[in-house]
């Protein structure tokens, strides 16, 4: 009798686990888009109507993790990690200029469009002791 109860309980656990896996699997995230390559376009600083050239390069991609380089007019080169959202809708990156100590950071929040061919959104340049600089950008392959 005890052996029967024990085997029934394990059978119920196995059945429940199987149902949970079957229900969760369709809810899994979509596969990540490949964003490797160079995106070129322009950025506009808030309060200024003058567009400047901008180049964002996705150097490496491992699933949703990115290695990003930013080349902008009148700015140093920025490099750092980024991430692609689970729904392939947004990219965020926190890049920093090369050097030691108090180096500026170029923060990006972008919407992915055209199946991974365009990025557009906002940026903020932060450095300790200086006012933040913000604006918008739009780049395409």
Tab-separated table of N, CA and C in Angstrom:
chain	number	residue	atom	x	y	z
A	1	UNK	N	0.808	-1.190	0.000
A	1	UNK	CA	0.000	0.000	0.000
A	1	UNK	C	0.856	1.260	0.000
A	2	UNK	N	1.891	1.268	0.839
A	2	UNK	CA	2.772	2.428	0.876
A	2	UNK	C	3.494	2.580	-0.452
A	3	UNK	N	3.916	1.477	-1.053
A	3	UNK	CA	4.617	1.536	-2.339
A	3	UNK	C	3.707	2.089	-3.419
A	4	UNK	N	2.420	1.745	-3.384
A	4	UNK	CA	1.487	2.252	-4.382
A	4	UNK	C	1.325	3.766	-4.252
A	5	UNK	N	1.150	4.266	-3.031
A	5	UNK	CA	1.009	5.709	-2.828
A	5	UNK	C	2.251	6.448	-3.304
A	6	UNK	N	3.415	5.877	-2.977
A	6	UNK	CA	4.680	6.505	-3.367
A	6	UNK	C	4.798	6.579	-4.895
A	7	UNK	N	4.477	5.521	-5.598
A	7	UNK	CA	4.589	5.518	-7.053
A	7	UNK	C	3.567	6.459	-7.680
A	8	UNK	N	2.369	6.556	-7.077
A	8	UNK	CA	1.353	7.469	-7.606
A	8	UNK	C	1.802	8.922	-7.455
A	9	UNK	N	2.399	9.250	-6.320
A	9	UNK	CA	2.824	10.631	-6.118
A	9	UNK	C	3.916	11.018	-7.107
A	10	UNK	N	4.853	10.121	-7.376
A	10	UNK	CA	5.895	10.434	-8.357
A	10	UNK	C	5.318	10.549	-9.761
A	11	UNK	N	4.327	9.734	-10.043
A	11	UNK	CA	3.673	9.824	-11.353
A	11	UNK	C	2.966	11.171	-11.504
A	12	UNK	N	2.339	11.654	-10.454
A	12	UNK	CA	1.671	12.956	-10.496
A	12	UNK	C	2.675	14.096	-10.655
A	13	UNK	N	3.804	13.986	-9.971
A	13	UNK	CA	4.845	15.010	-10.096
A	13	UNK	C	5.358	15.056	-11.527
A	14	UNK	N	5.612	13.886	-12.112
A	14	UNK	CA	6.108	13.829	-13.487
A	14	UNK	C	5.080	14.387	-14.466
A	15	UNK	N	3.817	14.063	-14.265
A	15	UNK	CA	2.758	14.565	-15.136
A	15	UNK	C	2.631	16.079	-15.014
A	16	UNK	N	2.671	16.601	-13.791
A	16	UNK	CA	2.579	18.038	-13.566
A	16	UNK	C	3.759	18.768	-14.197
A	17	UNK	N	4.968	18.225	-14.029
A	17	UNK	CA	6.153	18.846	-14.626
A	17	UNK	C	6.046	18.864	-16.147
A	18	UNK	N	5.544	17.801	-16.733
A	18	UNK	CA	5.370	17.744	-18.185
A	18	UNK	C	4.387	18.790	-18.677
A	19	UNK	N	3.279	18.991	-17.937
A	19	UNK	CA	2.305	20.004	-18.317
A	19	UNK	C	2.884	21.409	-18.207
A	20	UNK	N	3.648	21.668	-17.159
A	20	UNK	CA	4.258	22.994	-16.978
A	20	UNK	C	5.207	23.290	-18.136
A	21	UNK	N	6.039	22.331	-18.529
A	21	UNK	CA	6.972	22.529	-19.641
A	21	UNK	C	6.200	22.770	-20.928
A	22	UNK	N	5.128	22.018	-21.158
A	22	UNK	CA	4.341	22.180	-22.379
A	22	UNK	C	3.670	23.550	-22.433
A	23	UNK	N	3.251	24.077	-21.290
A	23	UNK	CA	2.603	25.384	-21.270
A	23	UNK	C	3.594	26.536	-21.375
A	24	UNK	N	4.789	26.396	-20.812
A	24	UNK	CA	5.763	27.477	-20.801
A	24	UNK	C	6.498	27.583	-22.131
A	25	UNK	N	6.710	26.494	-22.811
A	25	UNK	CA	7.482	26.512	-24.048
A	25	UNK	C	6.940	27.494	-25.089
A	26	UNK	N	5.621	27.574	-25.333
A	26	UNK	CA	5.142	28.558	-26.316
A	26	UNK	C	5.363	30.011	-25.879
A	27	UNK	N	5.553	30.250	-24.576
A	27	UNK	CA	5.748	31.604	-24.084
A	27	UNK	C	7.202	32.058	-24.167
A	28	UNK	N	8.084	31.209	-24.662
A	28	UNK	CA	9.508	31.550	-24.732
A	28	UNK	C	9.720	32.725	-25.685
A	29	UNK	N	10.813	33.439	-25.472
A	29	UNK	CA	11.132	34.627	-26.268
A	29	UNK	C	11.449	34.253	-27.716
A	30	UNK	N	11.230	35.206	-28.604
A	30	UNK	CA	11.556	34.995	-30.007
A	30	UNK	C	13.077	34.965	-30.172
A	31	UNK	N	13.587	34.274	-31.198
A	31	UNK	CA	15.039	34.247	-31.383
A	31	UNK	C	15.586	35.645	-31.653
A	32	UNK	N	16.800	35.941	-31.182
A	32	UNK	CA	17.345	37.292	-31.353
A	32	UNK	C	17.676	37.600	-32.815
A	33	UNK	N	17.454	38.863	-33.202
A	33	UNK	CA	17.851	39.346	-34.522
A	33	UNK	C	19.370	39.456	-34.578
A	34	UNK	N	19.939	39.302	-35.752
A	34	UNK	CA	21.364	39.539	-35.917
A	34	UNK	C	21.563	41.021	-36.253
A	35	UNK	N	22.261	41.728	-35.372
A	35	UNK	CA	22.503	43.155	-35.572
A	35	UNK	C	23.955	43.438	-35.941
A	36	UNK	N	24.748	42.418	-36.207
A	36	UNK	CA	26.156	42.626	-36.535
A	36	UNK	C	26.299	43.533	-37.748
A	37	UNK	N	27.209	44.473	-37.655
A	37	UNK	CA	27.467	45.351	-38.791
A	37	UNK	C	27.554	46.804	-38.373
A	38	UNK	N	27.577	47.661	-39.376
A	38	UNK	CA	27.744	49.093	-39.165
A	38	UNK	C	26.464	49.823	-39.535
A	39	UNK	N	26.011	50.689	-38.638
A	39	UNK	CA	24.843	51.539	-38.860
A	39	UNK	C	25.343	52.979	-38.976
A	40	UNK	N	24.943	53.675	-40.019
A	40	UNK	CA	25.371	55.063	-40.228
A	40	UNK	C	24.158	55.976	-40.286
A	41	UNK	N	24.321	57.194	-39.785
A	41	UNK	CA	23.234	58.155	-39.809
A	41	UNK	C	23.636	59.446	-39.148
A	42	UNK	N	22.725	60.031	-38.380
A	42	UNK	CA	23.013	61.320	-37.759
A	42	UNK	C	22.417	61.404	-36.359
A	43	UNK	N	22.951	62.351	-35.588
A	43	UNK	CA	22.403	62.642	-34.270
A	43	UNK	C	22.224	64.146	-34.145
A	44	UNK	N	21.235	64.530	-33.341
A	44	UNK	CA	20.942	65.940	-33.107
A	44	UNK	C	20.898	66.163	-31.598
A	45	UNK	N	21.702	67.114	-31.140
A	45	UNK	CA	21.735	67.442	-29.725
A	45	UNK	C	20.496	68.264	-29.378
A	46	UNK	N	19.921	68.012	-28.200
A	46	UNK	CA	18.745	68.777	-27.758
A	46	UNK	C	19.071	70.266	-27.720
A	47	UNK	N	18.174	71.077	-28.239
A	47	UNK	CA	18.382	72.522	-28.267
A	47	UNK	C	19.152	72.985	-29.484
A	48	UNK	N	19.647	72.058	-30.288
A	48	UNK	CA	20.391	72.408	-31.499
A	48	UNK	C	19.710	71.721	-32.675
A	49	UNK	N	19.582	72.418	-33.766
A	49	UNK	CA	18.956	71.831	-34.939
A	49	UNK	C	19.965	71.272	-35.931
A	50	UNK	N	21.229	71.316	-35.574
A	50	UNK	CA	22.278	70.889	-36.495
A	50	UNK	C	22.537	69.386	-36.369
A	51	UNK	N	22.329	68.627	-37.448
A	51	UNK	CA	22.635	67.193	-37.378
A	51	UNK	C	24.138	66.949	-37.548
A	52	UNK	N	24.646	65.982	-36.817
A	52	UNK	CA	26.043	65.561	-36.917
A	52	UNK	C	26.071	64.087	-37.319
A	53	UNK	N	27.162	63.666	-37.947
A	53	UNK	CA	27.246	62.271	-38.384
A	53	UNK	C	27.498	61.353	-37.198
A	54	UNK	N	26.912	60.164	-37.295
A	54	UNK	CA	27.017	59.164	-36.244
A	54	UNK	C	27.159	57.796	-36.887
A	55	UNK	N	28.039	56.984	-36.327
A	55	UNK	CA	28.215	55.619	-36.801
A	55	UNK	C	28.212	54.703	-35.576
A	56	UNK	N	27.309	53.724	-35.568
A	56	UNK	CA	27.238	52.731	-34.500
A	56	UNK	C	27.625	51.390	-35.102
A	57	UNK	N	28.607	50.761	-34.491
A	57	UNK	CA	29.085	49.475	-35.003
A	57	UNK	C	28.831	48.391	-33.959
A	58	UNK	N	28.107	47.359	-34.363
A	58	UNK	CA	27.900	46.193	-33.499
A	58	UNK	C	29.010	45.209	-33.864
A	59	UNK	N	30.036	45.141	-33.016
A	59	UNK	CA	31.224	44.341	-33.318
A	59	UNK	C	31.019	42.860	-33.048
A	60	UNK	N	30.351	42.556	-31.949
A	60	UNK	CA	30.111	41.164	-31.568
A	60	UNK	C	28.686	41.026	-31.074
A	61	UNK	N	28.136	39.826	-31.271
A	61	UNK	CA	26.822	39.537	-30.733
A	61	UNK	C	26.804	38.086	-30.288
A	62	UNK	N	26.447	37.866	-29.028
A	62	UNK	CA	26.260	36.518	-28.498
A	62	UNK	C	24.853	36.473	-27.930
A	63	UNK	N	23.959	35.862	-28.662
A	63	UNK	CA	22.534	35.846	-28.356
A	63	UNK	C	22.022	37.277	-28.247
A	64	UNK	N	21.751	37.766	-27.067
A	64	UNK	CA	21.214	39.128	-26.911
A	64	UNK	C	22.251	40.113	-26.400
A	65	UNK	N	23.441	39.637	-26.088
A	65	UNK	CA	24.500	40.539	-25.612
A	65	UNK	C	25.270	41.092	-26.806
A	66	UNK	N	25.608	42.370	-26.739
A	66	UNK	CA	26.255	43.054	-27.854
A	66	UNK	C	27.546	43.718	-27.390
A	67	UNK	N	28.460	43.912	-28.329
A	67	UNK	CA	29.657	44.738	-28.124
A	67	UNK	C	29.516	45.899	-29.096
A	68	UNK	N	29.420	47.124	-28.569
A	68	UNK	CA	29.050	48.289	-29.362
A	68	UNK	C	30.185	49.312	-29.387
A	69	UNK	N	30.423	49.902	-30.562
A	69	UNK	CA	31.320	51.051	-30.702
A	69	UNK	C	30.528	52.198	-31.314
A	70	UNK	N	30.792	53.410	-30.804
A	70	UNK	CA	30.093	54.597	-31.296
A	70	UNK	C	31.130	55.604	-31.776
A	71	UNK	N	30.968	56.055	-33.016
A	71	UNK	CA	31.832	57.081	-33.595
A	71	UNK	C	30.936	58.260	-33.958
A	72	UNK	N	31.149	59.404	-33.302
A	72	UNK	CA	30.306	60.573	-33.525
A	72	UNK	C	31.173	61.798	-33.789
A	73	UNK	N	30.658	62.698	-34.622
A	73	UNK	CA	31.348	63.950	-34.898
A	73	UNK	C	31.517	64.742	-33.608
A	74	UNK	N	32.691	65.322	-33.409
A	74	UNK	CA	33.002	66.147	-32.238
A	74	UNK	C	32.945	65.368	-30.919
A	75	UNK	N	33.103	64.049	-30.962
A	75	UNK	CA	33.083	63.222	-29.764
A	75	UNK	C	34.219	62.196	-29.847
A	76	UNK	N	34.714	61.728	-28.689
A	76	UNK	CA	35.702	60.651	-28.736
A	76	UNK	C	35.029	59.330	-29.127
A	77	UNK	N	35.821	58.305	-29.372
A	77	UNK	CA	35.264	56.985	-29.664
A	77	UNK	C	34.770	56.361	-28.364
A	78	UNK	N	33.587	55.769	-28.417
A	78	UNK	CA	32.996	55.111	-27.252
A	78	UNK	C	32.873	53.619	-27.533
A	79	UNK	N	33.122	52.788	-26.512
A	79	UNK	CA	32.963	51.341	-26.644
A	79	UNK	C	32.349	50.794	-25.378
A	80	UNK	N	31.556	49.726	-25.518
A	80	UNK	CA	30.983	49.109	-24.336
A	80	UNK	C	29.945	48.070	-24.670
A	81	UNK	N	29.372	47.472	-23.606
A	81	UNK	CA	28.381	46.414	-23.799
A	81	UNK	C	26.993	46.967	-24.078
A	82	UNK	N	26.199	46.145	-24.731
A	82	UNK	CA	24.815	46.484	-24.997
A	82	UNK	C	23.959	45.249	-24.886
A	83	UNK	N	22.662	45.434	-25.011
A	83	UNK	CA	21.751	44.306	-24.896
A	83	UNK	C	20.541	44.524	-25.786
A	84	UNK	N	20.099	43.444	-26.422
A	84	UNK	CA	18.908	43.431	-27.251
A	84	UNK	C	17.763	42.878	-26.406
A	85	UNK	N	16.604	43.529	-26.421
A	85	UNK	CA	15.480	43.078	-25.605
A	85	UNK	C	14.946	41.740	-26.107
A	86	UNK	N	14.176	41.060	-25.253
A	86	UNK	CA	13.649	39.737	-25.594
A	86	UNK	C	12.680	39.760	-26.763
A	87	UNK	N	12.012	40.889	-26.979
A	87	UNK	CA	11.067	40.985	-28.096
A	87	UNK	C	11.712	41.580	-29.349
A	88	UNK	N	13.034	41.738	-29.336
A	88	UNK	CA	13.794	42.314	-30.457
A	88	UNK	C	13.373	43.741	-30.773
A	89	UNK	N	12.761	44.427	-29.824
A	89	UNK	CA	12.243	45.770	-30.083
A	89	UNK	C	13.172	46.900	-29.705
A	90	UNK	N	14.053	46.697	-28.719
A	90	UNK	CA	14.922	47.784	-28.282
A	90	UNK	C	16.348	47.298	-28.032
A	91	UNK	N	17.259	48.243	-28.178
A	91	UNK	CA	18.673	48.010	-27.862
A	91	UNK	C	19.071	49.057	-26.834
A	92	UNK	N	19.755	48.623	-25.786
A	92	UNK	CA	20.316	49.556	-24.814
A	92	UNK	C	21.815	49.301	-24.741
A	93	UNK	N	22.577	50.354	-24.600
A	93	UNK	CA	24.030	50.217	-24.499
A	93	UNK	C	24.580	51.311	-23.600
A	94	UNK	N	25.593	50.952	-22.831
A	94	UNK	CA	26.313	51.903	-21.989
A	94	UNK	C	27.762	51.865	-22.440
A	95	UNK	N	28.147	52.819	-23.256
A	95	UNK	CA	29.512	52.836	-23.784
A	95	UNK	C	30.302	53.916	-23.072
A	96	UNK	N	31.614	53.775	-23.086
A	96	UNK	CA	32.465	54.787	-22.440
A	96	UNK	C	33.659	55.085	-23.327
A	97	UNK	N	34.165	56.300	-23.176
A	97	UNK	CA	35.346	56.714	-23.936
A	97	UNK	C	36.567	55.986	-23.371
A	98	UNK	N	37.583	55.844	-24.189
A	98	UNK	CA	38.802	55.208	-23.713
A	98	UNK	C	39.545	56.171	-22.792
A	99	UNK	N	40.286	55.629	-21.876
A	99	UNK	CA	41.043	56.458	-20.945
A	99	UNK	C	40.806	56.037	-19.519
A	100	UNK	N	41.386	56.789	-18.610
A	100	UNK	CA	41.264	56.479	-17.192
A	100	UNK	C	40.497	57.568	-16.469
A	101	UNK	N	39.999	57.203	-15.311
A	101	UNK	CA	39.367	58.200	-14.460
A	101	UNK	C	37.996	58.625	-14.930
A	102	UNK	N	37.782	59.902	-14.914
A	102	UNK	CA	36.478	60.474	-15.231
A	102	UNK	C	36.287	60.585	-16.741
A	103	UNK	N	35.890	59.491	-17.364
A	103	UNK	CA	35.666	59.510	-18.814
A	103	UNK	C	34.163	59.580	-19.081
A	104	UNK	N	33.769	60.259	-20.139
A	104	UNK	CA	32.339	60.360	-20.445
A	104	UNK	C	31.749	59.021	-20.896
A	105	UNK	N	30.460	58.881	-20.648
A	105	UNK	CA	29.719	57.699	-21.066
A	105	UNK	C	28.641	58.115	-22.063
A	106	UNK	N	28.437	57.281	-23.074
A	106	UNK	CA	27.448	57.515	-24.123
A	106	UNK	C	26.377	56.447	-23.934
A	107	UNK	N	25.223	56.817	-23.388
A	107	UNK	CA	24.143	55.877	-23.112
A	107	UNK	C	23.145	55.908	-24.261
A	108	UNK	N	22.798	54.731	-24.765
A	108	UNK	CA	21.908	54.626	-25.923
A	108	UNK	C	20.671	53.821	-25.543
A	109	UNK	N	19.515	54.316	-25.959
A	109	UNK	CA	18.270	53.549	-25.913
A	109	UNK	C	17.646	53.692	-27.291
A	110	UNK	N	17.594	52.583	-28.027
A	110	UNK	CA	17.151	52.650	-29.421
A	110	UNK	C	16.035	51.657	-29.702
A	111	UNK	N	15.172	52.035	-30.615
A	111	UNK	CA	14.136	51.147	-31.122
A	111	UNK	C	14.665	50.509	-32.400
A	112	UNK	N	14.499	49.191	-32.515
A	112	UNK	CA	14.944	48.450	-33.696
A	112	UNK	C	13.807	48.440	-34.700
A	113	UNK	N	14.118	48.799	-35.944
A	113	UNK	CA	13.095	48.814	-36.988
A	113	UNK	C	13.557	48.092	-38.237
A	114	UNK	N	12.616	47.806	-39.099
A	114	UNK	CA	12.933	47.194	-40.391
A	114	UNK	C	13.595	45.832	-40.273
A	115	UNK	N	13.226	45.063	-39.271
A	115	UNK	CA	13.824	43.735	-39.121
A	115	UNK	C	15.303	43.780	-38.773
A	116	UNK	N	15.730	44.827	-38.108
A	116	UNK	CA	17.125	44.944	-37.693
A	116	UNK	C	17.967	45.807	-38.609
A	117	UNK	N	17.342	46.559	-39.514
A	117	UNK	CA	18.107	47.403	-40.437
A	117	UNK	C	18.227	48.854	-39.969
A	118	UNK	N	17.376	49.272	-39.031
A	118	UNK	CA	17.460	50.651	-38.539
A	118	UNK	C	17.436	50.677	-37.010
A	119	UNK	N	18.083	51.686	-36.454
A	119	UNK	CA	18.052	51.973	-35.021
A	119	UNK	C	17.742	53.450	-34.865
A	120	UNK	N	16.803	53.787	-34.008
A	120	UNK	CA	16.510	55.196	-33.747
A	120	UNK	C	16.083	55.335	-32.294
A	121	UNK	N	16.438	56.460	-31.713
A	121	UNK	CA	16.080	56.656	-30.311
A	121	UNK	C	16.802	57.833	-29.708
A	122	UNK	N	17.104	57.702	-28.427
A	122	UNK	CA	17.731	58.792	-27.712
A	122	UNK	C	19.086	58.401	-27.152
A	123	UNK	N	19.873	59.413	-26.867
A	123	UNK	CA	21.191	59.189	-26.274
A	123	UNK	C	21.412	60.223	-25.174
A	124	UNK	N	22.303	59.883	-24.256
A	124	UNK	CA	22.724	60.806	-23.209
A	124	UNK	C	24.224	60.643	-23.025
A	125	UNK	N	24.932	61.747	-22.978
A	125	UNK	CA	26.362	61.732	-22.683
A	125	UNK	C	26.521	62.249	-21.262
A	126	UNK	N	27.091	61.388	-20.395
A	126	UNK	CA	27.238	61.744	-18.986
A	126	UNK	C	28.705	61.758	-18.609
A	127	UNK	N	29.093	62.724	-17.807
A	127	UNK	CA	30.435	62.793	-17.231
A	127	UNK	C	30.319	63.493	-15.889
A	128	UNK	N	31.033	62.976	-14.906
A	128	UNK	CA	30.994	63.593	-13.576
A	128	UNK	C	31.500	65.028	-13.637
A	129	UNK	N	30.789	65.912	-12.977
A	129	UNK	CA	31.206	67.308	-12.923
A	129	UNK	C	30.767	68.133	-14.107
A	130	UNK	N	30.094	67.531	-15.066
A	130	UNK	CA	29.606	68.275	-16.248
A	130	UNK	C	28.115	68.040	-16.409
A	131	UNK	N	27.466	68.939	-17.087
A	131	UNK	CA	26.039	68.774	-17.362
A	131	UNK	C	25.836	67.666	-18.388
A	132	UNK	N	24.749	66.908	-18.225
A	132	UNK	CA	24.431	65.852	-19.186
A	132	UNK	C	24.039	66.464	-20.525
A	133	UNK	N	24.421	65.805	-21.584
A	133	UNK	CA	24.063	66.211	-22.939
A	133	UNK	C	23.157	65.124	-23.498
A	134	UNK	N	21.985	65.504	-23.991
A	134	UNK	CA	21.030	64.533	-24.501
A	134	UNK	C	20.609	64.912	-25.910
A	135	UNK	N	20.010	63.955	-26.596
A	135	UNK	CA	19.528	64.205	-27.945
A	135	UNK	C	18.929	62.961	-28.553
A	136	UNK	N	18.699	63.022	-29.850
A	136	UNK	CA	18.123	61.900	-30.574
A	136	UNK	C	19.032	61.505	-31.723
A	137	UNK	N	18.858	60.279	-32.215
A	137	UNK	CA	19.656	59.814	-33.340
A	137	UNK	C	18.834	58.853	-34.195
A	138	UNK	N	19.284	58.668	-35.412
A	138	UNK	CA	18.674	57.714	-36.318
A	138	UNK	C	19.772	57.191	-37.246
A	139	UNK	N	19.932	55.867	-37.279
A	139	UNK	CA	20.961	55.243	-38.112
A	139	UNK	C	20.380	54.051	-38.855
A	140	UNK	N	20.961	53.712	-39.980
A	140	UNK	CA	20.514	52.576	-40.782
A	140	UNK	C	21.728	51.880	-41.383
A	141	UNK	N	21.530	50.632	-41.801
A	141	UNK	CA	22.629	49.886	-42.455
A	141	UNK	C	22.749	50.314	-43.883
